[in-house]
Short mmCIF file of C-alpha atoms and ligand atoms in Angstrom, two decimals:
data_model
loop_
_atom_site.label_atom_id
_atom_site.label_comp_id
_atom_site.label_asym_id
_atom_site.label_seq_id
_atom_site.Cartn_x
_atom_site.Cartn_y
_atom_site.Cartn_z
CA UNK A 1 56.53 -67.56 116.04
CA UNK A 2 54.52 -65.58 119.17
CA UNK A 3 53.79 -62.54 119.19
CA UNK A 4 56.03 -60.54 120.64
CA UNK A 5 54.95 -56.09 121.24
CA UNK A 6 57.16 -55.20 123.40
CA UNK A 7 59.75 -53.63 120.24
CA UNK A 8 56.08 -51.65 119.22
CA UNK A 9 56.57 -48.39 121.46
CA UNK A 10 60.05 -48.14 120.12
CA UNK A 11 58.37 -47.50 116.41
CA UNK A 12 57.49 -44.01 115.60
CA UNK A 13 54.74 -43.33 112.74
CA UNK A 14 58.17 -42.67 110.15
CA UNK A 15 59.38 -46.32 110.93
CA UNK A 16 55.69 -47.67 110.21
CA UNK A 17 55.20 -45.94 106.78
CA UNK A 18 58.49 -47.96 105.94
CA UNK A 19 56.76 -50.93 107.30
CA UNK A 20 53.23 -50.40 104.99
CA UNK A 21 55.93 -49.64 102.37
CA UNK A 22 57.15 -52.84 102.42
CA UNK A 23 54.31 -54.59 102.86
CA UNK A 24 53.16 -52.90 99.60
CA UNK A 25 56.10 -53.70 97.49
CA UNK A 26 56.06 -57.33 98.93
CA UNK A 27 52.78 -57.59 96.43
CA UNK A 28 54.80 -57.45 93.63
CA UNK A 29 58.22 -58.42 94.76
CA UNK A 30 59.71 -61.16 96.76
CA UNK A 31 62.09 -59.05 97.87
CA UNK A 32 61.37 -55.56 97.78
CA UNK A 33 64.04 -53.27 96.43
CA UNK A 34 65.68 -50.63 99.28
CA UNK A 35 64.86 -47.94 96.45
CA UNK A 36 61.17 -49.25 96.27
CA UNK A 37 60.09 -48.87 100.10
CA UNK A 38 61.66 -45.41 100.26
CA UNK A 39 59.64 -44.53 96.98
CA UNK A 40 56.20 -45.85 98.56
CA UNK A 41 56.87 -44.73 102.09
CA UNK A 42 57.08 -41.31 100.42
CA UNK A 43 60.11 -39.92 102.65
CA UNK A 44 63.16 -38.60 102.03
CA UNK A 45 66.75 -38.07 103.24
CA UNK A 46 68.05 -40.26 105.90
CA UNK A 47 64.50 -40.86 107.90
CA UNK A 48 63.84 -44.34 105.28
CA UNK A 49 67.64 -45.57 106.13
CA UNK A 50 67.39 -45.29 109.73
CA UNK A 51 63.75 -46.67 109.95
CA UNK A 52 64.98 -49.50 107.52
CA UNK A 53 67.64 -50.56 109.70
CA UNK A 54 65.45 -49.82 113.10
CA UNK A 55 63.13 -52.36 111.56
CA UNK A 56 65.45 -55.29 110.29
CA UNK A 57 67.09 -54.64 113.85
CA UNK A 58 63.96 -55.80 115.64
CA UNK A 59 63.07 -58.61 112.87
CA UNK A 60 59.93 -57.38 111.57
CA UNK A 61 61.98 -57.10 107.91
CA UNK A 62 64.69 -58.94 107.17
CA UNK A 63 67.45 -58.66 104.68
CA UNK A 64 67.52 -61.22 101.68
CA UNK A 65 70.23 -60.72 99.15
CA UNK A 66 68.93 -61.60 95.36
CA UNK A 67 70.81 -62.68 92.92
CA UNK A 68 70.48 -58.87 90.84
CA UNK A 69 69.91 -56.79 93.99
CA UNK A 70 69.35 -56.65 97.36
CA UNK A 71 66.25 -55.61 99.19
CA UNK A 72 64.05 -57.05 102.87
CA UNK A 73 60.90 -58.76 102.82
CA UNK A 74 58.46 -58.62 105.71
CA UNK A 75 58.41 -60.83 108.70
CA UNK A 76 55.38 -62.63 110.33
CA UNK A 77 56.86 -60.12 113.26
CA UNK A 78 56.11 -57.15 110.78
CA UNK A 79 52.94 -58.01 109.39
CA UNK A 80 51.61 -59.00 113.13
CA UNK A 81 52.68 -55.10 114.24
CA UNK A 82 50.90 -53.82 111.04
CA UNK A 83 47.75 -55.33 112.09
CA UNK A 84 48.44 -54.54 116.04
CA UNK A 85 48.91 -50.70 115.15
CA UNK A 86 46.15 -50.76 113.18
CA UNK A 87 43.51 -52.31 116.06
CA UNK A 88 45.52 -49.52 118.45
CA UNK A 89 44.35 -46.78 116.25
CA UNK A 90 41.07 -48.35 116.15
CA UNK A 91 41.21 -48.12 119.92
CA UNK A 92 40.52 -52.17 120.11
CA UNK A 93 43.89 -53.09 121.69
CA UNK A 94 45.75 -50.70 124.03
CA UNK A 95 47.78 -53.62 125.40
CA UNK A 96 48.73 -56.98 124.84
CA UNK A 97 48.54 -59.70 127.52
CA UNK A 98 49.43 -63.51 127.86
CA UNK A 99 48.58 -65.64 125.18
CA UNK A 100 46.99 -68.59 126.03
CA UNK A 101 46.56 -70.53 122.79
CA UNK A 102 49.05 -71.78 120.11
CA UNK A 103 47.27 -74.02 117.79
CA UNK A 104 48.98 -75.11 114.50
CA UNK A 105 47.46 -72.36 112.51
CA UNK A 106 47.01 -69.77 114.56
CA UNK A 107 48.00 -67.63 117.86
CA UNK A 108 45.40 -66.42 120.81
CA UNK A 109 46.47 -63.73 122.54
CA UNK A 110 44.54 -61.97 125.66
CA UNK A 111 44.08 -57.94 124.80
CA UNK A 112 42.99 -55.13 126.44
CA UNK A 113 41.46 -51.57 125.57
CA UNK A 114 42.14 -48.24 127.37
CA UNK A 115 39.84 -49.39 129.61
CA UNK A 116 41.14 -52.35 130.71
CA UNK A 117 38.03 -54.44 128.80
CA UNK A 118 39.69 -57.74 127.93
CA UNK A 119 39.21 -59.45 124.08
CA UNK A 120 41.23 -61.93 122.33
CA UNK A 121 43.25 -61.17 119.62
CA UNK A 122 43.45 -64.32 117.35
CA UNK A 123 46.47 -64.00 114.46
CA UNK A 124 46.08 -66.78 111.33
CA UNK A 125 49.79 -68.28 111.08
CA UNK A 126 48.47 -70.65 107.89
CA UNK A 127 52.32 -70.96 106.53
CA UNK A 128 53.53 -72.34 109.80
CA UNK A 129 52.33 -75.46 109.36
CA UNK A 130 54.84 -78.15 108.04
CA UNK A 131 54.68 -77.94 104.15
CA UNK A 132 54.79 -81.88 103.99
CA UNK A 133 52.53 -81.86 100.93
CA UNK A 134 54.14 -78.97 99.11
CA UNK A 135 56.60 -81.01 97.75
CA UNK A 136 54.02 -82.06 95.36
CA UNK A 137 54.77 -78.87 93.72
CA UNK A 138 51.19 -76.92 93.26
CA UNK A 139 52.21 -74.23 91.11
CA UNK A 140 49.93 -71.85 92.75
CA UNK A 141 51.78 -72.63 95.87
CA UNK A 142 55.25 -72.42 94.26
CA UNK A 143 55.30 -69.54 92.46
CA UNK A 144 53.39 -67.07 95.34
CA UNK A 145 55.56 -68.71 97.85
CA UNK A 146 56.65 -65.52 100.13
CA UNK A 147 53.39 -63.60 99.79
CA UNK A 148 51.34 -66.67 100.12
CA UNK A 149 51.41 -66.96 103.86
CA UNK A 150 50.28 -63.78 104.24
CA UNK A 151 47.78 -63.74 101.32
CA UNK A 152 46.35 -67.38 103.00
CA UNK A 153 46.33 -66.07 107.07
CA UNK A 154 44.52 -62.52 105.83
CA UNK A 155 41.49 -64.71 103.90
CA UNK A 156 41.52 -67.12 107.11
CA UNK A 157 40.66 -63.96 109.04
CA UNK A 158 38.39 -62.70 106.84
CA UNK A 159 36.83 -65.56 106.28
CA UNK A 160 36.60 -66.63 110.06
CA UNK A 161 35.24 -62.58 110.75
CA UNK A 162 32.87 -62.94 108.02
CA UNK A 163 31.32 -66.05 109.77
CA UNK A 164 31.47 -64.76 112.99
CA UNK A 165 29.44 -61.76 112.20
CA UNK A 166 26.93 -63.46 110.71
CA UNK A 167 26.06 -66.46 112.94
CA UNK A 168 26.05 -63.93 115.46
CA UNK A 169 23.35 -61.99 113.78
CA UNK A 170 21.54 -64.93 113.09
CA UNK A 171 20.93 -65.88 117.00
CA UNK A 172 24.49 -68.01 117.14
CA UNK A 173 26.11 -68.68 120.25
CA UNK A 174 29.52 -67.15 118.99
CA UNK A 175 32.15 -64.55 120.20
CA UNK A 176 31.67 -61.05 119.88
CA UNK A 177 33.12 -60.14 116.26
CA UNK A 178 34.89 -56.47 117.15
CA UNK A 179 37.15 -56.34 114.31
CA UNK A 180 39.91 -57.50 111.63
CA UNK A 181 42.67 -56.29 110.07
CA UNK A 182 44.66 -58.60 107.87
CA UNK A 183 45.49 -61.62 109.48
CA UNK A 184 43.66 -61.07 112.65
CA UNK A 185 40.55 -60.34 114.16
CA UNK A 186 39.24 -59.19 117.39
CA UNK A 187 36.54 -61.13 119.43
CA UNK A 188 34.91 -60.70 122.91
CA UNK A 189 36.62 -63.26 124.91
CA UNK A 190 34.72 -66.04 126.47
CA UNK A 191 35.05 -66.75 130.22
CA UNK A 192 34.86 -70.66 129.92
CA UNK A 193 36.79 -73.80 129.89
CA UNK A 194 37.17 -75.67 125.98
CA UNK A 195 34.70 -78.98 126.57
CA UNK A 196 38.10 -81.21 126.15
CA UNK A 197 39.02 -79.90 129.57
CA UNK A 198 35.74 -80.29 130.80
CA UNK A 199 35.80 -84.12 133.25
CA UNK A 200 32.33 -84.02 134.34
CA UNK A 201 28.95 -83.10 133.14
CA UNK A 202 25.69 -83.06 135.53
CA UNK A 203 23.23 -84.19 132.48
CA UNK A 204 25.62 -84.91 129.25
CA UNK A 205 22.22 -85.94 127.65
CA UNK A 206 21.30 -82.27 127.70
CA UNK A 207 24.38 -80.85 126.67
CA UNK A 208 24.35 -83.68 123.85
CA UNK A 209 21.09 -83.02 122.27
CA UNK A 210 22.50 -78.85 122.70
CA UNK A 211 25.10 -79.55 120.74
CA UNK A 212 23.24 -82.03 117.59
CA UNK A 213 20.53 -79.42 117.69
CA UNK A 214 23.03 -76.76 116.66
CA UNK A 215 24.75 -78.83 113.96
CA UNK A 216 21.45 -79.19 112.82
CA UNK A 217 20.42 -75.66 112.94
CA UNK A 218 23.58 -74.26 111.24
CA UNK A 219 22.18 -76.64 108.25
CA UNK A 220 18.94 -74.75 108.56
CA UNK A 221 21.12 -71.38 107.78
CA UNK A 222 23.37 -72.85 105.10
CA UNK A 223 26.32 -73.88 107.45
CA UNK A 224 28.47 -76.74 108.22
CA UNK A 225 31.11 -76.00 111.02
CA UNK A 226 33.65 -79.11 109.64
CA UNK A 227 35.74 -78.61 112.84
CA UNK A 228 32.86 -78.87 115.27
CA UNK A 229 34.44 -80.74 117.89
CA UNK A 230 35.56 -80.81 121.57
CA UNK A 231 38.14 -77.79 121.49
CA UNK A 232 36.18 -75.40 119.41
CA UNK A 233 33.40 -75.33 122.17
CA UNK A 234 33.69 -73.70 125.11
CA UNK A 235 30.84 -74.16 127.57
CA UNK A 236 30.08 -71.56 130.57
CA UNK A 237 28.98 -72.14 133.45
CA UNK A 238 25.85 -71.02 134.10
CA UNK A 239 25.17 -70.47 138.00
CA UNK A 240 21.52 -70.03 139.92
CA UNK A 241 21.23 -66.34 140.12
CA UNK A 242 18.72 -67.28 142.85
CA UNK A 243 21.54 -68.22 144.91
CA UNK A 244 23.67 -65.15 144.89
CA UNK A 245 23.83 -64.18 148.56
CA UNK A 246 22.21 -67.24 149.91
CA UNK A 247 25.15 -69.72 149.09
CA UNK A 248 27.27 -70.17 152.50
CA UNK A 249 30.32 -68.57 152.05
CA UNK A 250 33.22 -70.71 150.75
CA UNK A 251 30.99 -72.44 148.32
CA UNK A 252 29.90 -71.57 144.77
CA UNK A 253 26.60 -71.07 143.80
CA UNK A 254 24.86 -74.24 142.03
CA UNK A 255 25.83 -74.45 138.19
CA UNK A 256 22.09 -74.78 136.49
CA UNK A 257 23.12 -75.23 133.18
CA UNK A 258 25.85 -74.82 130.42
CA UNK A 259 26.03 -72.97 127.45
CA UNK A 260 28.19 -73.99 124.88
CA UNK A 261 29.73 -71.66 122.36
CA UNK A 262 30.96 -72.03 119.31
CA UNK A 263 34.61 -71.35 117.88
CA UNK A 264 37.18 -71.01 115.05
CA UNK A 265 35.75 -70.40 112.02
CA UNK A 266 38.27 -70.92 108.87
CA UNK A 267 37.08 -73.87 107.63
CA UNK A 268 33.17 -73.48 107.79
CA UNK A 269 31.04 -74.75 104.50
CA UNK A 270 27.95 -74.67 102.83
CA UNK A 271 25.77 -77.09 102.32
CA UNK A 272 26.02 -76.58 98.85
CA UNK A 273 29.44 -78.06 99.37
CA UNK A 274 30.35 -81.05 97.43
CA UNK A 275 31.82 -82.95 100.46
CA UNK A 276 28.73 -80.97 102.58
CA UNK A 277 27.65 -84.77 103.87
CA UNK A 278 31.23 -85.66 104.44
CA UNK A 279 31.39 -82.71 106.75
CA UNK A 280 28.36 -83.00 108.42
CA UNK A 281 28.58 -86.46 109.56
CA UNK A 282 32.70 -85.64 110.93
CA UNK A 283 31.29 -83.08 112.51
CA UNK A 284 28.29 -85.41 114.42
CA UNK A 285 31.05 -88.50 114.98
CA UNK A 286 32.75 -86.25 116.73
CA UNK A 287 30.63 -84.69 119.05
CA UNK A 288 29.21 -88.34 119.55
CA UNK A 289 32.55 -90.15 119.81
CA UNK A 290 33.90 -87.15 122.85
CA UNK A 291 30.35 -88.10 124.40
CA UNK A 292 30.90 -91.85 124.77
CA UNK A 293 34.85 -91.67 125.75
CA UNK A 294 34.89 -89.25 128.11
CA UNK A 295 31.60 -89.40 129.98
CA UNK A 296 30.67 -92.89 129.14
CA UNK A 297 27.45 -90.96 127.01
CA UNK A 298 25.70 -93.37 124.41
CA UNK A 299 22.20 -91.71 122.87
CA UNK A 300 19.25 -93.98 122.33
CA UNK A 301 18.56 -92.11 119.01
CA UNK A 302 20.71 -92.28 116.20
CA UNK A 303 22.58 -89.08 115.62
CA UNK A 304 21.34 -86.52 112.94
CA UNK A 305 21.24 -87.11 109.40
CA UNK A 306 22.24 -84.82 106.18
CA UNK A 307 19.21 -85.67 104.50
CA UNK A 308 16.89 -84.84 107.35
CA UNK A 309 18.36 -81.80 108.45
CA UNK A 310 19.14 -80.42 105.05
CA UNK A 311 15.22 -80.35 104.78
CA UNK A 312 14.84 -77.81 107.03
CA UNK A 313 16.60 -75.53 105.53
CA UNK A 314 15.74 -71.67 104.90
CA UNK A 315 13.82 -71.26 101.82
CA UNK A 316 14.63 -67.25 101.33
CA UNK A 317 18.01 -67.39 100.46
CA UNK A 318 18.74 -63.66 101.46
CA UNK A 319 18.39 -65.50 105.04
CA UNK A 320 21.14 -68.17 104.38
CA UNK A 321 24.41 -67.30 106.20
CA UNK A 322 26.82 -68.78 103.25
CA UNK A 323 24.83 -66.33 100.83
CA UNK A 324 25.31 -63.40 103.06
CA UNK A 325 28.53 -64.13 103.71
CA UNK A 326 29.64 -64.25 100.33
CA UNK A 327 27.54 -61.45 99.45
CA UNK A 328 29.74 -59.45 102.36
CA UNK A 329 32.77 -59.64 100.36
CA UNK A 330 34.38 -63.03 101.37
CA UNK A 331 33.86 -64.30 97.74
CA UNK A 332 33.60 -67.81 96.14
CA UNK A 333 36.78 -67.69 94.41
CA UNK A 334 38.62 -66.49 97.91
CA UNK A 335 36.79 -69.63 99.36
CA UNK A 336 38.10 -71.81 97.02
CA UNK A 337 41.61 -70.53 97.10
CA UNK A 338 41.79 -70.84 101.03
CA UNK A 339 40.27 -74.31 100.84
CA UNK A 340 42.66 -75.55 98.06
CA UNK A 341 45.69 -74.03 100.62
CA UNK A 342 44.34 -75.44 103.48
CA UNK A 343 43.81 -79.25 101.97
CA UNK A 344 47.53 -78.80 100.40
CA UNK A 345 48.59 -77.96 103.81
CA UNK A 346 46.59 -79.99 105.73
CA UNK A 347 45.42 -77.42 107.94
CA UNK A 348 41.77 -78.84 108.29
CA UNK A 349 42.58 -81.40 110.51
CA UNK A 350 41.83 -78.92 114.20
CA UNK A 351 40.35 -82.86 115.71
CA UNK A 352 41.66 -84.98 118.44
CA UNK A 353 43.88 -87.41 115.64
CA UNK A 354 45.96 -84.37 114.77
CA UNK A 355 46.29 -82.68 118.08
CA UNK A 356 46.67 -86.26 120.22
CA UNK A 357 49.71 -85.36 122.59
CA UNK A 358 50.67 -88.91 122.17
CA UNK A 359 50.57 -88.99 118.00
CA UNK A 360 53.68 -89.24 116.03
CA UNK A 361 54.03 -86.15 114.09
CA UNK A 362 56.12 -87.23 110.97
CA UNK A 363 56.52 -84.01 109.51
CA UNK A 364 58.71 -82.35 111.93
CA UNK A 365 61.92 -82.26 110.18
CA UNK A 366 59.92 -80.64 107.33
CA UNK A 367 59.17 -77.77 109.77
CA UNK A 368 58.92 -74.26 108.60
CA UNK A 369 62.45 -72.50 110.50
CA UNK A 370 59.88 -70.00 112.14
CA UNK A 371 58.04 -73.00 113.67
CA UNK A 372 59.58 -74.42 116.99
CA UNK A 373 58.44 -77.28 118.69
CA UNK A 374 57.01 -75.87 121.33
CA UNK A 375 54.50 -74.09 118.85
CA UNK A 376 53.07 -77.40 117.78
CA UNK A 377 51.43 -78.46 121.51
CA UNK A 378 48.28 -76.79 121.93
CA UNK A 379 48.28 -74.71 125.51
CA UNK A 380 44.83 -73.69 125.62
CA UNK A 381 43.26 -73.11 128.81
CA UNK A 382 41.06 -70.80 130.55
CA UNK A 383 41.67 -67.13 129.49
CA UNK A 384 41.23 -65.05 132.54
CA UNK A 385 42.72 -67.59 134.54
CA UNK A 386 46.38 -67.13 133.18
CA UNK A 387 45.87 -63.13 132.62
CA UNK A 388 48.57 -61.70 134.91
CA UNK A 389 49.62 -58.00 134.85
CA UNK A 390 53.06 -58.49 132.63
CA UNK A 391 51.06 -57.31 129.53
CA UNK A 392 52.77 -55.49 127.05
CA UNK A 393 51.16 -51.72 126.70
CA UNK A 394 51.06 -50.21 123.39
CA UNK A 395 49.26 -47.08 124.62
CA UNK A 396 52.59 -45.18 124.34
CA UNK A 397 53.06 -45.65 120.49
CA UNK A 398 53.41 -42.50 118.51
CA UNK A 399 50.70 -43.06 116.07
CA UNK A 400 50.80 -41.23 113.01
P1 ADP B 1 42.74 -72.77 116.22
O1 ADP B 1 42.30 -72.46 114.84
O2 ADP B 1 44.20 -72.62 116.38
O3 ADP B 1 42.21 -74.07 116.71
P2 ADP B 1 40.77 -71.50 117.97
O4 ADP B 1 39.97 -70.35 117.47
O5 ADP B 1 40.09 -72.80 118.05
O6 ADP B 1 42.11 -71.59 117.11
O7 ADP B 1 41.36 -71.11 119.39
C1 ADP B 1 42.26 -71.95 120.08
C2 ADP B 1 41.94 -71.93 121.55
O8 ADP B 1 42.03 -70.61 122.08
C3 ADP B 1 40.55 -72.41 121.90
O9 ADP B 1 40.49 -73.80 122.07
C4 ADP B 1 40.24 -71.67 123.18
O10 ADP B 1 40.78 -72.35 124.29
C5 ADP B 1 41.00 -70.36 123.02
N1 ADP B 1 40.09 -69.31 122.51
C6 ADP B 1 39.87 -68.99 121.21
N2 ADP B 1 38.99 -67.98 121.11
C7 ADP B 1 38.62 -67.64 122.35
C8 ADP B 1 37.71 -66.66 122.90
N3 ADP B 1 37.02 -65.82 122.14
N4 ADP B 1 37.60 -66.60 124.25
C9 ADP B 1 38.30 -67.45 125.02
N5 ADP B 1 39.15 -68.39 124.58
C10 ADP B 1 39.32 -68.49 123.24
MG1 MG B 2 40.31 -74.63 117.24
#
């Protein structure tokens, strides 16, 4: 399931109060009686039929015939052009570019505003995922089935905005947070290669200790990443701005340092956490296990510790980032509900055992139909680097 805007000019503001409409009555209903979405959308004569059947044409409802009546639920494609019209009217995303990033829960997607400044676009696809471990029959999973995906992707975002926001506050070295609308969020988009792709570094010590003192340091605000590993970091290059105009032509400037910056947010904890150790130490292993692979990197000192680090941390709670954030809105109980998904799912698993190219994935006949193969490889690259002009403008949507 991409994302696909080129259908969005076609829509006028009539065919998206259909769309809200069933987006409301999918709250309630599975399937959301015909009479129902003309009774929200608040229209009348032959506008709701001819927006209902513009809509199912392009996919972004889709017909389901129930037992005691028949009515259309909305598609991924529907609730993805809800959130895109509302970031249009927000004047966040005039057009939509390449994306360059399909992980197994979520899509990347270059944007632009009138202006041509670029962001990403990330959308939360949490029901893609194969539902190996629904089969173990979770109620809460059973029984809010067709809303759940979108209930689950709109708390990722929230959640992963919420975080954003604050880390960034707090001195972070974290996208831009620009804005989210139910399953997606807008973010300044980083200019930099993910430190997987990354074969050589001039001082890995340095980057090293960079990266265990900011473990360490989201424990001083409350935080544990629990994905913190070589494709949620993307490090810059960092040239000598003394060099600009003195480098001989043909050659770039001298790269002085890097700066690494931090990524994908969904599954971030406190350190009030009951696993919080569990977490922490993943998180360190990881960083430390990349470091000795892949540039031969062994530190003299033995990695961080919970117990050490968890000392340090901020006495005014006011301060603490997992207090504000769930003092901003993204509650406890939300938390717990995404986390319970997510575990069910087994979408916490963003680390080099699930995404090896090489790894058997046994769950693929248990694939979701809206899930094709090629969705499960992970094409993530440099953004700007793949940006060509074939993006998609939305500038010429009639908004209402
Ligand atoms: P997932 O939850 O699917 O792992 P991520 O947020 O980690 O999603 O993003 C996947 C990939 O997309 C990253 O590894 C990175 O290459 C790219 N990406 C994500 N956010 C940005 C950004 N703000 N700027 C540039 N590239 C990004
Ligand atoms: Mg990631």
């Amino acid at each position: 399931m991409k994302l696909d805007a080129k259908a969005i000019r076609y829509l006028n503001s009539e065919d998206f109060r259909v769309l809200a409409a069933a987006e409301i009555g999918s709250k309630n209903h599975e399937v959301v009686p015909t009479p129902l979405i003309a009774q929200i959308s608040g229209l009348r004569g032959s506008g709701v039929t001819r927006s209902i059947s513009a809509l199912a044409k392009t996919n972004l409802i889709a017909k389901v015939k129930n037992a005691k009546y028949d009515g259309y639920r909305l598609t991924y494609g529907g609730y993805d052009y809800l959130a895109l019209n509302a970031h249009q009217k927000h004047k966040c995303i005039y057009s939509v570019g390449n994306q360059i990033g399909v992980g197994k829960e979520s899509d990347i997607v270059v944007v632009a505003d009138k202006t041509g400044k670029q962001s990403i676009l990330k959308i939360h696809r949490l029901g893609r995922i194969s539902f190996r471990s629904i089969k173990n029959n979770r109620d809460y999973l059973r029984h809010r089935s067709s809303g759940s995906w979108m209930y689950m992707s709109r708390l990722a975002a929230m959640k992963e905005y919420a975080f954003m926001k604050a880390l960034r506050q707090s001195g972070f070295p974290v996208p831009e947070p620009i804005s989210q609308n139910r399953h997606t969020i807008v973010m300044s988009l980083i200019d930099a290669f993910p430190l997987r792709q990354i074969s050589e570094v001039p001082q890995p010590d340095v980057l090293y200790s960079e990266l265990m003192d900011m473990i360490v340091r989201l424990v001083r605000f409350g935080l544990i990443h629990g994905d913190f590993n070589e494709f949620n970091l993307l490090i810059k290059e960092i040239e000598d701005p003394d060099a600009k105009g003195k480098t001989p032509e043909g050659e770039s400037p001298e790269i002085i340092r890097l700066e690494p910056i931090l990524i994908d947010f969904p599954q971030m904890v406190s350190v009030d956490h009951p696993n919080a150790e569990m977490y922490f130490d993943r998180d360190v292993n990881c960083i430390k296990r990349f470091f000795q692979r892949k540039f031969k990197f062994v530190s003299d000192v033995p990695g961080p510790f919970f117990k050490d680090a968890k000392k340090q941390l901020i006495k005014n709670a006011s301060e603490r980032l997992d207090i504000q954030v769930e003092a901003s809105g993204f509650s406890r109980k939300m938390a717990k509900e995404l986390e319970a998904y997510m575990k069910e799912v087994g979408a916490n698993e963003d680390n080099e055992e699930s995404r090896n190219e090489d790894s058997e994935d046994d769950d693929e006949e248990e694939e979701e139909e809206s899930g094709s193969e090629e969705d499960e490889e992970q094409t993530s690259g440099k953004p700007t680097d793949e940006v060509d002009d074939s993006s998609q403008k939305l500038g010429e949507l009639r908004v209402s």
